[in-house]
Amino acid sequence: MPLPEPFDYTVPDGMDLRVGDHVRAPIGPRIARGVVWALSADDGTRNLKAVDSVYDAPPLSPAMIEFVDWSAKYLVQLPGIMLRNVLRSEDSLHPSPTEILFEATGEEPARLTEARQKVMDVIAGHGPDSAAEIARLAGVTPGVVTGLVKAAGLRRIERPADPPFAAPDPDRPGVDLVPQQAQAADQLKRMLDAGGFQAALLDGVTGSGKTEVYFEAIAHALRSDPDAQILVLLPEIALTQAVTARFIERFGAEPAVWHSDQGHKERRRIWREVNENRARIVIGARSALFLPFQNLRLIVVDEEHDATYKQGDGLHYQARDLAVVRARASKAAIVLASATPSIETLANARAGRYAYIQLPDRIGQAVLPEIATIDLRQNRPARGLWLSDPLVEAMADTLRRGEQVLLYLNRRGYAPLVLCRDCGHRMKSPDVDAYLTEHRYTGQLICHLTGFSMPRPEKCPECGAVDSLTSVGPGVERVAEEARTRFPDANVEILSSDTAHSAEKLLALIGRMERGEIDILVGTQIAAKGHNFPNLTLIGVVDADLGLAGGDPRAGERTYQTLVQVAGRAGRAERPGRALLQTHDPDHEAIAALVAGDRDRFMQAETMAREVLGLPPYGRLAAIILAAKDGHQVDEVAKAWAKRAPDADGVTIWGPAEPRYGMVRGWHRRRFLVRAERDVDVSAYVAAWKSRMKPVASVRVTIDIEPYSFV
Ligand code: ADP
């Protein structure tokens, strides 16, 4: 609950409580779940309610309690809100329920009716399952399944619904590390042996074997402490599939895989197994940080630079930064791995706060792709087309050799804007200041911010003109259409969150690409990360300038990182790869540095710019966003906030300003941006400011420490 601090209770006679224990206790008229935050002697002067009952489950570790307290303070959130992210379904505090399954006895059942035969056929092909599921698959009533037990064809088996995870085996042989990998792995092992909080940046180009290096560190942690728990954070669920397979191969056991797409049952299982210290290796998205590890020894944050680590709605947090906090509280080691580390992490490594481990070379014969630009000012595609002649020629060459092409464009749908040629009306989302994106496959216009959708109208809703609506700009669907027209014999497919909306769909697409069944893959961000396509030798970046504009101080860095990631997809096996970047601005710092393969030059320029402007990590930022249904009211409240801002040295306040999306889902928004010197505790400043303001029920206040989004 949104409580500012723990409440006091007495401990009834005969109840044995430890700090961290999960309990039930009265609050107001009801009984609620809670955690024992501290124990102290009762002086008996206060009239306290008593704890109701205690769960028979391991208590939260002291490290977890410290983590919750610290992060609540840092994020300017109530501790109750932070704890809510830790506590999950109450079922996880009880032993696993058992489930009843049915399996074949191997005997011929008596009186084999048609319905019974169907059930026996399903079992033979499918294996044991519940009566309800077998009945569903066989198209019969569950009674037929249970009837077969009497008829001796099936038997009942009972087993835990949440089976434990098999223990990983650190002694299975891994790959033979090349010398640079072995050195890196040794450094990580020494770090683990030293004990206590330790952080390292593992900085290596794509394909340099970083994953194999951190596998060694994981094996070492498991060998030195068989009860050690290890958390591996990945930025995208899309990546967990491939990485999970590698874990199974390396450690001979399935890791626990935690992400928001997992069903309730699997999450209940993982939470319990982690809490009981039985799950050793957890691979997860950012929320895995809040799992109740008991003996966390090592955290790996893969692709640490990835912006998806920043959670941008609900509770705002940067999972990579909180992972460091979690490691510190647990006195554990943390490895941040990336081919394009963030400026923040590089600064920490350069300052010696993190060990700095580099892997400059790719494994084996694989070489980094050659990167070149295509100047769109000189090679302008015809109206309504997006692929320049040089790119089309390179594609033709590649396809002729039987190799694959990836066209990258980080824009879903068909076109980012639909407008009326007659009156100039732009199709906008009804409750946001954003344009609607056209999706041709579904014939819908969709708002990517709110999910609003409508069919593409026949007539302009403004002037009524017929057939006047025209699609402006490209999305992946439109680029795929062009690729199909130009290469009618090629198999062209799209990889975006629309075509790969489930893990299954995504896996299937990636599988087809790996097996060479796709000639041209047109993909968004999802296609950029982690995958290994051995026969992919040409990358065409349709719009390398996309993302460089806008008021985000990390825009240049992010563009650079994405382009490196995309380019890194090419030439992973023995065939050399090539990346062609279509751009209007080949001299832009990010693009020039990419072509020159000079990451350090680029990072240095970016770092200097941040230093001059006092932006992170050379200064601190915090955003305060006020939102109300009533536009007038939000302005009044924003004015009141502006008046009450505390005076402090080294703090500048910008705003209140109307952000780019001044209205979202009918809420009017205003924002303040606080910039502080590095040594100022910006969280404490914002907390002090907030405490001066009387809460207004109809105005939402959101605090975002180190914001990434400025819209
Ligand atoms: P990164 O994480 O740096 O992109 P990976 O660890 O995924 O690199 O390695 C890239 C590819 O090279 C993978 O297919 C991996 O199995 C292979 N690989 C890595 N190290 C070795 C090695 N020492 N010997 C053989 N193959 C290796």
Tab-separated table of C-alpha atoms in Angstrom, residues 97-105 119 123 126-135 142 145-146 148-149 153-163 265:
chain	number	residue	atom	x	y	z
A	97	PRO	CA	0.016	-27.220	-5.072
A	98	THR	CA	-0.126	-30.682	-6.572
A	99	GLU	CA	-1.827	-31.501	-9.819
A	100	ILE	CA	-3.391	-34.717	-10.994
A	101	LEU	CA	-2.379	-35.978	-14.400
A	102	PHE	CA	-3.344	-38.989	-16.423
A	103	GLU	CA	-0.925	-41.208	-18.299
A	104	ALA	CA	-1.239	-44.419	-20.293
A	105	THR	CA	-0.747	-47.691	-18.406
A	119	VAL	CA	-8.361	-40.192	-25.682
A	123	ILE	CA	-2.237	-39.485	-24.808
A	126	HIS	CA	0.949	-35.814	-26.241
A	127	GLY	CA	2.048	-37.420	-22.993
A	128	PRO	CA	0.481	-37.074	-19.525
A	129	ASP	CA	-1.828	-34.119	-18.892
A	130	SER	CA	-4.863	-33.069	-16.844
A	131	ALA	CA	-8.257	-34.634	-17.496
A	132	ALA	CA	-9.646	-31.318	-18.680
A	133	GLU	CA	-6.819	-30.736	-21.173
A	134	ILE	CA	-6.860	-34.296	-22.556
A	135	ALA	CA	-10.626	-34.104	-22.912
A	142	PRO	CA	-13.553	-35.266	-18.951
A	145	VAL	CA	-10.777	-39.673	-19.317
A	146	THR	CA	-11.516	-40.602	-15.710
A	148	LEU	CA	-10.483	-44.945	-18.570
A	149	VAL	CA	-8.794	-45.273	-15.173
A	153	GLY	CA	-6.130	-47.858	-19.858
A	154	LEU	CA	-4.959	-44.813	-17.849
A	155	ARG	CA	-3.533	-44.206	-14.399
A	156	ARG	CA	-3.560	-41.084	-12.201
A	157	ILE	CA	-0.290	-39.517	-11.189
A	158	GLU	CA	0.184	-36.742	-8.679
A	159	ARG	CA	3.023	-34.238	-8.912
A	160	PRO	CA	3.826	-30.671	-7.866
A	161	ALA	CA	2.216	-28.100	-10.147
A	162	ASP	CA	5.336	-25.948	-9.781
A	163	PRO	CA	8.213	-28.392	-10.170
A	265	LYS	CA	1.584	-20.077	-12.747
